[in-house]
PDB file of C-alpha atoms and ligand atoms in Angstrom:
ATOM      1  CA  UNK A 212      18.257   6.514 -13.890  1.00 88.00           C
ATOM      2  CA  UNK A 213      14.654   6.272 -15.129  1.00 91.00           C
ATOM      3  CA  UNK A 214      14.257  10.066 -14.982  1.00 94.00           C
ATOM      4  CA  UNK A 215      17.487  10.623 -16.897  1.00 95.00           C
ATOM      5  CA  UNK A 216      16.479   8.082 -19.549  1.00 96.00           C
ATOM      6  CA  UNK A 217      13.128   9.798 -20.011  1.00 96.00           C
ATOM      7  CA  UNK A 218      14.749  13.207 -20.344  1.00 96.00           C
ATOM      8  CA  UNK A 219      17.272  11.997 -22.925  1.00 97.00           C
ATOM      9  CA  UNK A 220      14.632  10.088 -24.881  1.00 97.00           C
ATOM     10  CA  UNK A 221      12.281  13.079 -24.948  1.00 97.00           C
ATOM     11  CA  UNK A 222      15.089  15.287 -26.234  1.00 97.00           C
ATOM     12  CA  UNK A 223      15.875  12.890 -29.087  1.00 97.00           C
ATOM     13  CA  UNK A 224      12.208  12.368 -29.938  1.00 96.00           C
ATOM     14  CA  UNK A 225      11.817  16.146 -30.164  1.00 96.00           C
ATOM     15  CA  UNK A 226      14.795  16.163 -32.523  1.00 95.00           C
ATOM     16  CA  UNK A 227      12.939  13.707 -34.782  1.00 94.00           C
ATOM     17  CA  UNK A 228      14.415  10.343 -33.734  1.00 96.00           C
ATOM     18  CA  UNK A 229      11.126   8.714 -34.578  1.00 92.00           C
ATOM     19  CA  UNK A 230      10.485   4.977 -34.084  1.00 93.00           C
ATOM     20  CA  UNK A 231      13.830   3.487 -35.094  1.00 97.00           C
ATOM     21  CA  UNK A 232      13.794  -0.304 -35.556  1.00 96.00           C
ATOM     22  CA  UNK A 233      17.505  -1.023 -35.424  1.00 97.00           C
ATOM     23  CA  UNK A 234      20.436   0.266 -33.395  1.00 97.00           C
ATOM     24  CA  UNK A 235      23.995   0.019 -34.655  1.00 96.00           C
ATOM     25  CA  UNK A 236      27.200   0.609 -32.692  1.00 96.00           C
ATOM     26  CA  UNK A 237      30.245   1.256 -34.856  1.00 92.00           C
ATOM     27  CA  UNK A 238      33.627   0.277 -33.495  1.00 86.00           C
ATOM     28  CA  UNK A 239      37.133   1.664 -33.940  1.00 76.00           C
ATOM     29  CA  UNK A 240      37.989   2.293 -37.600  1.00 71.00           C
ATOM     30  CA  UNK A 241      34.513   1.246 -38.744  1.00 78.00           C
ATOM     31  CA  UNK A 242      32.824   4.571 -39.370  1.00 83.00           C
ATOM     32  CA  UNK A 243      32.258   4.197 -43.109  1.00 85.00           C
ATOM     33  CA  UNK A 244      28.942   2.389 -42.727  1.00 89.00           C
ATOM     34  CA  UNK A 245      27.585   5.874 -42.273  1.00 90.00           C
ATOM     35  CA  UNK A 246      28.005   6.442 -46.034  1.00 90.00           C
ATOM     36  CA  UNK A 247      25.261   3.858 -46.526  1.00 89.00           C
ATOM     37  CA  UNK A 248      22.831   5.749 -44.330  1.00 94.00           C
ATOM     38  CA  UNK A 249      20.291   8.181 -45.662  1.00 95.00           C
ATOM     39  CA  UNK A 250      20.777  10.586 -42.761  1.00 96.00           C
ATOM     40  CA  UNK A 251      17.666  12.275 -41.418  1.00 96.00           C
ATOM     41  CA  UNK A 252      19.080  13.777 -38.216  1.00 95.00           C
ATOM     42  CA  UNK A 253      22.349  13.768 -36.327  1.00 95.00           C
ATOM     43  CA  UNK A 254      23.293  15.030 -32.884  1.00 95.00           C
ATOM     44  CA  UNK A 255      26.723  15.287 -31.259  1.00 92.00           C
ATOM     45  CA  UNK A 256      27.000  13.302 -28.066  1.00 92.00           C
ATOM     46  CA  UNK A 257      27.985  16.422 -26.158  1.00 89.00           C
ATOM     47  CA  UNK A 258      24.637  18.050 -26.981  1.00 92.00           C
ATOM     48  CA  UNK A 259      22.529  15.151 -25.713  1.00 94.00           C
ATOM     49  CA  UNK A 260      21.296  15.632 -22.134  1.00 94.00           C
ATOM     50  CA  UNK A 261      22.634  13.042 -19.667  1.00 94.00           C
ATOM     51  CA  UNK A 262      24.905  11.436 -22.240  1.00 91.00           C
ATOM     52  CA  UNK A 263      28.371  10.693 -20.912  1.00 87.00           C
ATOM     53  CA  UNK A 264      30.550  13.734 -21.592  1.00 77.00           C
ATOM     54  CA  UNK A 265      32.651  13.093 -24.669  1.00 62.00           C
ATOM     55  CA  UNK A 266      36.394  13.173 -24.110  1.00 60.00           C
ATOM     56  CA  UNK A 267      38.523  15.317 -26.415  1.00 52.00           C
ATOM     57  CA  UNK A 268      39.483  12.269 -28.433  1.00 56.00           C
ATOM     58  CA  UNK A 269      35.861  11.352 -28.990  1.00 50.00           C
ATOM     59  CA  UNK A 270      34.625  14.834 -29.722  1.00 54.00           C
ATOM     60  CA  UNK A 271      33.413  13.508 -33.023  1.00 71.00           C
ATOM     61  CA  UNK A 272      30.984  11.089 -31.372  1.00 87.00           C
ATOM     62  CA  UNK A 273      27.549  11.402 -32.943  1.00 91.00           C
ATOM     63  CA  UNK A 274      24.180   9.773 -32.758  1.00 95.00           C
ATOM     64  CA  UNK A 275      22.755   9.452 -36.238  1.00 96.00           C
ATOM     65  CA  UNK A 276      19.171   8.732 -37.193  1.00 97.00           C
ATOM     66  CA  UNK A 277      18.334   7.697 -40.720  1.00 96.00           C
ATOM     67  CA  UNK A 278      17.414   4.979 -43.150  1.00 96.00           C
ATOM     68  CA  UNK A 279      19.612   2.092 -44.088  1.00 94.00           C
ATOM     69  CA  UNK A 280      18.471  -0.521 -46.567  1.00 90.00           C
ATOM     70  CA  UNK A 281      14.976   0.935 -46.186  1.00 91.00           C
ATOM     71  CA  UNK A 282      14.852   0.560 -42.383  1.00 95.00           C
ATOM     72  CA  UNK A 283      14.845   3.290 -39.752  1.00 96.00           C
ATOM     73  CA  UNK A 284      18.015   3.013 -37.698  1.00 97.00           C
ATOM     74  CA  UNK A 285      20.052   4.804 -35.057  1.00 97.00           C
ATOM     75  CA  UNK A 286      23.785   4.624 -35.552  1.00 96.00           C
ATOM     76  CA  UNK A 287      26.289   5.370 -32.818  1.00 95.00           C
ATOM     77  CA  UNK A 288      29.354   6.749 -34.507  1.00 91.00           C
ATOM     78  CA  UNK A 289      31.858   6.190 -31.745  1.00 88.00           C
ATOM     79  CA  UNK A 290      31.199   4.452 -28.452  1.00 91.00           C
ATOM     80  CA  UNK A 291      32.215   4.936 -24.828  1.00 92.00           C
ATOM     81  CA  UNK A 292      34.858   2.665 -23.298  1.00 93.00           C
ATOM     82  CA  UNK A 293      35.608   1.700 -19.721  1.00 94.00           C
ATOM     83  CA  UNK A 294      39.266   2.609 -20.321  1.00 93.00           C
ATOM     84  CA  UNK A 295      38.345   6.259 -20.906  1.00 91.00           C
ATOM     85  CA  UNK A 296      37.244   6.493 -17.291  1.00 91.00           C
ATOM     86  CA  UNK A 297      33.509   6.025 -17.807  1.00 93.00           C
ATOM     87  CA  UNK A 298      31.530   3.659 -15.619  1.00 95.00           C
ATOM     88  CA  UNK A 299      29.886   0.571 -17.113  1.00 97.00           C
ATOM     89  CA  UNK A 300      26.546   2.333 -16.597  1.00 96.00           C
ATOM     90  CA  UNK A 301      27.830   5.279 -18.701  1.00 95.00           C
ATOM     91  CA  UNK A 302      29.169   2.968 -21.391  1.00 95.00           C
ATOM     92  CA  UNK A 303      25.787   1.279 -21.789  1.00 97.00           C
ATOM     93  CA  UNK A 304      23.531   4.312 -21.302  1.00 97.00           C
ATOM     94  CA  UNK A 305      23.091   4.815 -25.080  1.00 97.00           C
ATOM     95  CA  UNK A 306      21.793   1.232 -25.418  1.00 98.00           C
ATOM     96  CA  UNK A 307      19.067   2.009 -22.867  1.00 98.00           C
ATOM     97  CA  UNK A 308      18.199   5.166 -24.819  1.00 98.00           C
ATOM     98  CA  UNK A 309      18.024   3.368 -28.181  1.00 98.00           C
ATOM     99  CA  UNK A 310      15.752   0.747 -26.611  1.00 98.00           C
ATOM    100  CA  UNK A 311      13.495   3.432 -25.148  1.00 97.00           C
ATOM    101  CA  UNK A 312      13.297   5.086 -28.572  1.00 97.00           C
ATOM    102  CA  UNK A 313      11.990   1.807 -29.935  1.00 97.00           C
ATOM    103  CA  UNK A 314      14.756  -0.361 -31.406  1.00 97.00           C
ATOM    104  CA  UNK A 315      14.164  -4.121 -31.319  1.00 97.00           C
ATOM    105  CA  UNK A 316      17.529  -5.205 -32.718  1.00 97.00           C
ATOM    106  CA  UNK A 317      21.057  -4.099 -31.858  1.00 98.00           C
ATOM    107  CA  UNK A 318      24.028  -4.728 -34.151  1.00 97.00           C
ATOM    108  CA  UNK A 319      27.498  -4.174 -32.753  1.00 97.00           C
ATOM    109  CA  UNK A 320      30.933  -4.009 -34.338  1.00 95.00           C
ATOM    110  CA  UNK A 321      34.388  -3.774 -32.843  1.00 94.00           C
ATOM    111  CA  UNK A 322      38.101  -4.143 -33.500  1.00 93.00           C
ATOM    112  CA  UNK A 323      39.688  -7.112 -31.753  1.00 96.00           C
ATOM    113  CA  UNK A 324      42.918  -9.045 -31.512  1.00 96.00           C
ATOM    114  CA  UNK A 325      42.966 -12.630 -32.832  1.00 97.00           C
ATOM    115  CA  UNK A 326      43.736 -15.119 -30.072  1.00 98.00           C
ATOM    116  CA  UNK A 327      42.854 -18.066 -32.276  1.00 98.00           C
ATOM    117  CA  UNK A 328      45.888 -18.216 -34.539  1.00 97.00           C
ATOM    118  CA  UNK A 329      43.902 -19.790 -37.380  1.00 97.00           C
ATOM    119  CA  UNK A 330      42.326 -16.337 -37.693  1.00 97.00           C
ATOM    120  CA  UNK A 331      44.272 -13.625 -39.528  1.00 95.00           C
ATOM    121  CA  UNK A 332      44.267  -9.846 -39.285  1.00 92.00           C
ATOM    122  CA  UNK A 333      41.883  -8.212 -41.718  1.00 92.00           C
ATOM    123  CA  UNK A 334      39.367 -11.075 -41.334  1.00 95.00           C
ATOM    124  CA  UNK A 335      36.017 -10.952 -39.555  1.00 96.00           C
ATOM    125  CA  UNK A 336      34.678 -12.986 -36.643  1.00 98.00           C
ATOM    126  CA  UNK A 337      31.031 -13.420 -35.752  1.00 98.00           C
ATOM    127  CA  UNK A 338      30.736 -13.395 -31.966  1.00 98.00           C
ATOM    128  CA  UNK A 339      28.872 -16.506 -30.813  1.00 98.00           C
ATOM    129  CA  UNK A 340      29.604 -16.142 -27.107  1.00 98.00           C
ATOM    130  CA  UNK A 341      31.707 -14.019 -24.779  1.00 98.00           C
ATOM    131  CA  UNK A 342      33.746 -13.911 -21.588  1.00 98.00           C
ATOM    132  CA  UNK A 343      33.434 -10.797 -19.440  1.00 98.00           C
ATOM    133  CA  UNK A 344      36.837  -9.905 -18.004  1.00 98.00           C
ATOM    134  CA  UNK A 345      36.058  -6.273 -17.216  1.00 98.00           C
ATOM    135  CA  UNK A 346      35.763  -6.960 -13.513  1.00 97.00           C
ATOM    136  CA  UNK A 347      32.198  -5.796 -13.023  1.00 97.00           C
ATOM    137  CA  UNK A 348      28.757  -5.681 -14.632  1.00 98.00           C
ATOM    138  CA  UNK A 349      26.736  -2.830 -16.158  1.00 98.00           C
ATOM    139  CA  UNK A 350      23.820  -4.310 -14.178  1.00 98.00           C
ATOM    140  CA  UNK A 351      25.535  -3.988 -10.794  1.00 97.00           C
ATOM    141  CA  UNK A 352      23.748  -0.920  -9.453  1.00 95.00           C
ATOM    142  CA  UNK A 353      20.914  -0.033  -7.081  1.00 93.00           C
ATOM    143  CA  UNK A 354      17.532   0.006  -8.798  1.00 92.00           C
ATOM    144  CA  UNK A 355      18.506  -2.127 -11.778  1.00 95.00           C
ATOM    145  CA  UNK A 356      15.356  -4.229 -11.321  1.00 93.00           C
ATOM    146  CA  UNK A 357      13.247  -1.183 -12.219  1.00 92.00           C
ATOM    147  CA  UNK A 358      14.697  -1.397 -15.731  1.00 94.00           C
ATOM    148  CA  UNK A 359      14.661  -5.177 -16.250  1.00 92.00           C
ATOM    149  CA  UNK A 360      15.453  -8.444 -14.524  1.00 92.00           C
ATOM    150  CA  UNK A 361      18.436  -8.209 -12.211  1.00 95.00           C
ATOM    151  CA  UNK A 362      19.510 -11.830 -12.796  1.00 96.00           C
ATOM    152  CA  UNK A 363      19.531 -11.534 -16.567  1.00 97.00           C
ATOM    153  CA  UNK A 364      19.787 -14.835 -18.430  1.00 97.00           C
ATOM    154  CA  UNK A 365      22.940 -15.124 -20.527  1.00 97.00           C
ATOM    155  CA  UNK A 366      22.560 -18.692 -21.794  1.00 97.00           C
ATOM    156  CA  UNK A 367      22.215 -17.436 -25.369  1.00 97.00           C
ATOM    157  CA  UNK A 368      23.097 -13.730 -25.494  1.00 98.00           C
ATOM    158  CA  UNK A 369      23.549 -13.570 -29.281  1.00 98.00           C
ATOM    159  CA  UNK A 370      20.512 -14.024 -31.526  1.00 98.00           C
ATOM    160  CA  UNK A 371      20.733 -17.389 -33.282  1.00 97.00           C
ATOM    161  CA  UNK A 372      18.537 -16.358 -36.198  1.00 97.00           C
ATOM    162  CA  UNK A 373      20.571 -13.236 -36.978  1.00 98.00           C
ATOM    163  CA  UNK A 374      23.807 -15.196 -36.661  1.00 98.00           C
ATOM    164  CA  UNK A 375      22.590 -17.812 -39.073  1.00 97.00           C
ATOM    165  CA  UNK A 376      21.638 -15.032 -41.533  1.00 98.00           C
ATOM    166  CA  UNK A 377      25.108 -13.516 -41.145  1.00 98.00           C
ATOM    167  CA  UNK A 378      26.656 -16.862 -42.061  1.00 97.00           C
ATOM    168  CA  UNK A 379      24.518 -17.199 -45.208  1.00 97.00           C
ATOM    169  CA  UNK A 380      25.259 -13.609 -46.258  1.00 98.00           C
ATOM    170  CA  UNK A 381      28.987 -14.150 -45.768  1.00 97.00           C
ATOM    171  CA  UNK A 382      28.861 -17.290 -47.884  1.00 97.00           C
ATOM    172  CA  UNK A 383      26.828 -15.660 -50.652  1.00 97.00           C
ATOM    173  CA  UNK A 384      29.242 -12.719 -50.804  1.00 97.00           C
ATOM    174  CA  UNK A 385      32.487 -14.683 -50.503  1.00 96.00           C
ATOM    175  CA  UNK A 386      33.356 -13.110 -47.167  1.00 96.00           C
ATOM    176  CA  UNK A 387      35.474 -15.109 -44.754  1.00 96.00           C
ATOM    177  CA  UNK A 388      33.531 -15.025 -41.475  1.00 97.00           C
ATOM    178  CA  UNK A 389      35.009 -16.913 -38.528  1.00 98.00           C
ATOM    179  CA  UNK A 390      32.887 -17.767 -35.509  1.00 98.00           C
ATOM    180  CA  UNK A 391      34.133 -17.563 -31.966  1.00 98.00           C
ATOM    181  CA  UNK A 392      34.248 -16.357 -28.396  1.00 98.00           C
ATOM    182  CA  UNK A 393      35.106 -12.719 -27.649  1.00 98.00           C
ATOM    183  CA  UNK A 394      36.782 -11.821 -24.363  1.00 98.00           C
ATOM    184  CA  UNK A 395      36.438  -8.256 -23.106  1.00 98.00           C
ATOM    185  CA  UNK A 396      39.220  -6.690 -21.076  1.00 98.00           C
ATOM    186  CA  UNK A 397      39.422  -3.182 -19.598  1.00 97.00           C
ATOM    187  CA  UNK A 398      42.535  -1.939 -21.424  1.00 95.00           C
ATOM    188  CA  UNK A 399      43.784   0.515 -22.481  1.00 94.00           C
ATOM    189  CA  UNK A 400      47.101  -1.303 -22.285  1.00 94.00           C
ATOM    190  CA  UNK A 401      47.388  -4.253 -24.610  1.00 94.00           C
ATOM    191  CA  UNK A 402      47.981  -7.750 -23.232  1.00 96.00           C
ATOM    192  CA  UNK A 403      51.201  -9.376 -22.104  1.00 96.00           C
ATOM    193  CA  UNK A 404      52.308 -12.676 -23.624  1.00 97.00           C
ATOM    194  CA  UNK A 405      51.171 -14.450 -20.464  1.00 98.00           C
ATOM    195  CA  UNK A 406      47.758 -12.794 -20.725  1.00 98.00           C
ATOM    196  CA  UNK A 407      47.357 -13.851 -24.365  1.00 98.00           C
ATOM    197  CA  UNK A 408      48.226 -17.427 -23.313  1.00 98.00           C
ATOM    198  CA  UNK A 409      45.623 -17.257 -20.567  1.00 98.00           C
ATOM    199  CA  UNK A 410      42.979 -15.895 -22.921  1.00 98.00           C
ATOM    200  CA  UNK A 411      43.538 -18.846 -25.228  1.00 98.00           C
ATOM    201  CA  UNK A 412      43.442 -21.390 -22.396  1.00 98.00           C
ATOM    202  CA  UNK A 413      40.139 -20.058 -21.049  1.00 98.00           C
ATOM    203  CA  UNK A 414      38.517 -20.388 -24.457  1.00 98.00           C
ATOM    204  CA  UNK A 415      38.655 -17.026 -26.203  1.00 98.00           C
ATOM    205  CA  UNK A 416      39.150 -16.613 -29.938  1.00 98.00           C
ATOM    206  CA  UNK A 417      39.399 -12.813 -29.897  1.00 98.00           C
ATOM    207  CA  UNK A 418      40.030 -10.062 -27.358  1.00 98.00           C
ATOM    208  CA  UNK A 419      38.935  -6.446 -27.223  1.00 97.00           C
ATOM    209  CA  UNK A 420      38.033  -3.603 -24.897  1.00 96.00           C
ATOM    210  CA  UNK A 421      34.342  -3.125 -25.628  1.00 96.00           C
ATOM    211  CA  UNK A 422      31.052  -4.764 -26.678  1.00 98.00           C
ATOM    212  CA  UNK A 423      30.373  -7.094 -23.731  1.00 98.00           C
ATOM    213  CA  UNK A 424      28.794  -4.354 -21.552  1.00 98.00           C
ATOM    214  CA  UNK A 425      26.483  -3.335 -24.412  1.00 98.00           C
ATOM    215  CA  UNK A 426      25.561  -6.969 -25.062  1.00 98.00           C
ATOM    216  CA  UNK A 427      24.719  -7.519 -21.395  1.00 98.00           C
ATOM    217  CA  UNK A 428      22.443  -4.473 -21.300  1.00 98.00           C
ATOM    218  CA  UNK A 429      20.828  -5.440 -24.612  1.00 98.00           C
ATOM    219  CA  UNK A 430      19.975  -8.786 -23.001  1.00 98.00           C
ATOM    220  CA  UNK A 431      18.741  -7.018 -19.878  1.00 98.00           C
ATOM    221  CA  UNK A 432      16.341  -5.134 -22.182  1.00 97.00           C
ATOM    222  CA  UNK A 433      15.482  -8.264 -24.195  1.00 97.00           C
ATOM    223  CA  UNK A 434      16.745  -6.816 -27.463  1.00 98.00           C
ATOM    224  CA  UNK A 435      17.846  -9.117 -30.253  1.00 98.00           C
ATOM    225  CA  UNK A 436      21.567  -8.647 -30.554  1.00 98.00           C
ATOM    226  CA  UNK A 437      24.476  -9.694 -32.750  1.00 98.00           C
ATOM    227  CA  UNK A 438      28.096  -8.594 -32.996  1.00 97.00           C
ATOM    228  CA  UNK A 439      30.966  -8.878 -35.445  1.00 97.00           C
ATOM    229  CA  UNK A 440      34.667  -8.306 -34.724  1.00 96.00           C
ATOM    230  CA  UNK A 441      37.206  -7.083 -37.221  1.00 95.00           C
ATOM    231  CA  UNK A 442      40.463  -8.834 -36.379  1.00 95.00           C
ATOM    232  CA  UNK A 443      43.187  -6.214 -36.404  1.00 94.00           C
ATOM    233  CA  UNK A 444      46.208  -8.013 -34.972  1.00 93.00           C
ATOM    234  CA  UNK A 445      47.418 -11.547 -34.306  1.00 94.00           C
ATOM    235  CA  UNK A 446      48.063 -12.264 -30.656  1.00 96.00           C
ATOM    236  CA  UNK A 447      50.697 -14.973 -30.882  1.00 96.00           C
ATOM    237  CA  UNK A 448      52.482 -15.059 -27.512  1.00 96.00           C
ATOM    238  CA  UNK A 449      55.476 -16.848 -28.994  1.00 96.00           C
ATOM    239  CA  UNK A 450      56.037 -14.262 -31.726  1.00 94.00           C
ATOM    240  CA  UNK A 451      54.567 -11.137 -30.221  1.00 92.00           C
ATOM    241  CA  UNK A 452      55.422  -7.834 -31.843  1.00 87.00           C
ATOM    242  CA  UNK A 453      55.040  -4.467 -30.133  1.00 89.00           C
ATOM    243  CA  UNK A 454      51.579  -3.026 -30.630  1.00 82.00           C
ATOM    244  CA  UNK A 455      51.064  -0.517 -33.379  1.00 84.00           C
ATOM    245  CA  UNK A 456      47.767   1.352 -33.026  1.00 84.00           C
ATOM    246  CA  UNK A 457      48.051   2.888 -36.500  1.00 86.00           C
ATOM    247  CA  UNK A 458      48.353  -0.659 -37.861  1.00 85.00           C
ATOM    248  CA  UNK A 459      45.278  -1.762 -35.883  1.00 86.00           C
ATOM    249  CA  UNK A 460      43.209   1.096 -37.306  1.00 85.00           C
ATOM    250  CA  UNK A 461      44.506   0.412 -40.812  1.00 86.00           C
ATOM    251  CA  UNK A 462      43.576  -3.277 -40.589  1.00 87.00           C
ATOM    252  CA  UNK A 463      40.120  -2.365 -39.323  1.00 87.00           C
ATOM    253  CA  UNK A 464      39.679  -0.094 -42.351  1.00 87.00           C
ATOM    254  CA  UNK A 465      40.750  -2.918 -44.701  1.00 88.00           C
ATOM    255  CA  UNK A 466      38.015  -5.194 -43.427  1.00 90.00           C
ATOM    256  CA  UNK A 467      35.431  -2.445 -43.362  1.00 90.00           C
ATOM    257  CA  UNK A 468      33.876  -3.048 -46.809  1.00 93.00           C
ATOM    258  CA  UNK A 469      33.096  -6.668 -45.830  1.00 94.00           C
ATOM    259  CA  UNK A 470      31.599  -5.523 -42.546  1.00 94.00           C
ATOM    260  CA  UNK A 471      29.426  -3.006 -44.404  1.00 93.00           C
ATOM    261  CA  UNK A 472      28.184  -5.708 -46.800  1.00 95.00           C
ATOM    262  CA  UNK A 473      27.302  -8.006 -43.882  1.00 95.00           C
ATOM    263  CA  UNK A 474      25.397  -5.310 -41.999  1.00 95.00           C
ATOM    264  CA  UNK A 475      23.593  -3.905 -45.024  1.00 94.00           C
ATOM    265  CA  UNK A 476      22.492  -7.281 -46.345  1.00 95.00           C
ATOM    266  CA  UNK A 477      21.396  -8.365 -42.903  1.00 96.00           C
ATOM    267  CA  UNK A 478      19.310  -5.235 -42.360  1.00 96.00           C
ATOM    268  CA  UNK A 479      17.445  -5.950 -45.604  1.00 95.00           C
ATOM    269  CA  UNK A 480      16.240  -9.206 -44.040  1.00 95.00           C
ATOM    270  CA  UNK A 481      15.090  -7.763 -40.703  1.00 92.00           C
TER     271      UNK A 481
HETATM  272  N1  LIG B 273      43.869  -6.665 -27.311  1.00 74.93           N
HETATM  273  C1  LIG B 273      42.877  -5.933 -26.805  1.00 74.93           C
HETATM  274  N2  LIG B 273      42.129  -5.153 -27.548  1.00 74.93           N
HETATM  275  C2  LIG B 273      42.372  -5.103 -28.858  1.00 74.93           C
HETATM  276  C3  LIG B 273      43.385  -5.834 -29.435  1.00 74.93           C
HETATM  277  C4  LIG B 273      44.185  -6.661 -28.622  1.00 74.93           C
HETATM  278  O1  LIG B 273      45.129  -7.344 -29.060  1.00 74.93           O
HETATM  279  N3  LIG B 273      43.379  -5.570 -30.766  1.00 74.93           N
HETATM  280  C5  LIG B 273      42.362  -4.688 -30.972  1.00 74.93           C
HETATM  281  N4  LIG B 273      41.750  -4.409 -29.830  1.00 74.93           N
END
């Protein structure tokens, strides 16, 4: 993997991806942050050597380099998911590349279902901890110790200082920001009623199909990391309605302006 990482990094450096400080991964329905970026360079995923091959659906996936709130950043517009058939090493490969290019901080967003029924769709949740239910680890491969510690500590995977800044920013801008535990599942099917009940019993506040692999690798690489979920549906097992993906995307879009404010204001402080 080291050779591949070097090749990809060299390619992007040649393209002008020069000393970024911050990496940002944008989740489903959360692409508008890009309007806040003074774009210097952008490259389609399918042109980047050794990047996972984009599926038709994610043809639009792009790596963007630019300035946001005066800081050099790399933004992933679109991410790779386990449910698309990628491996966990594929899903997290871009995190390794962003780290190699120089980022010190990784900010992640996603769309998630609300397991905690005090949380409503269209609201945001700051991830304070997670439960990995994807059945494997992005660190479970031969040679992982050449890239970082195999037995990566996960006692505090989310950066406390960034999280405390997020809370202050939310307060100052009148944004409702819940705090909770995010559980990652494989998908792509949504959960059954029994699964939603289980997720609640084991301590999750939200559920989604991403983020945890990237957080694990960010910790493997000792990056500072924080993540925010947009809650797009309410997972009440006793009143469960059939899933409506259009609805999920629409609810993500509704919460997007608040997410943009949080990220932009936070970046100013980094
Ligand atoms: N379950 C899993 N992933 C999701 C959900 C959900 O209810 N909502 C948005 N992403």
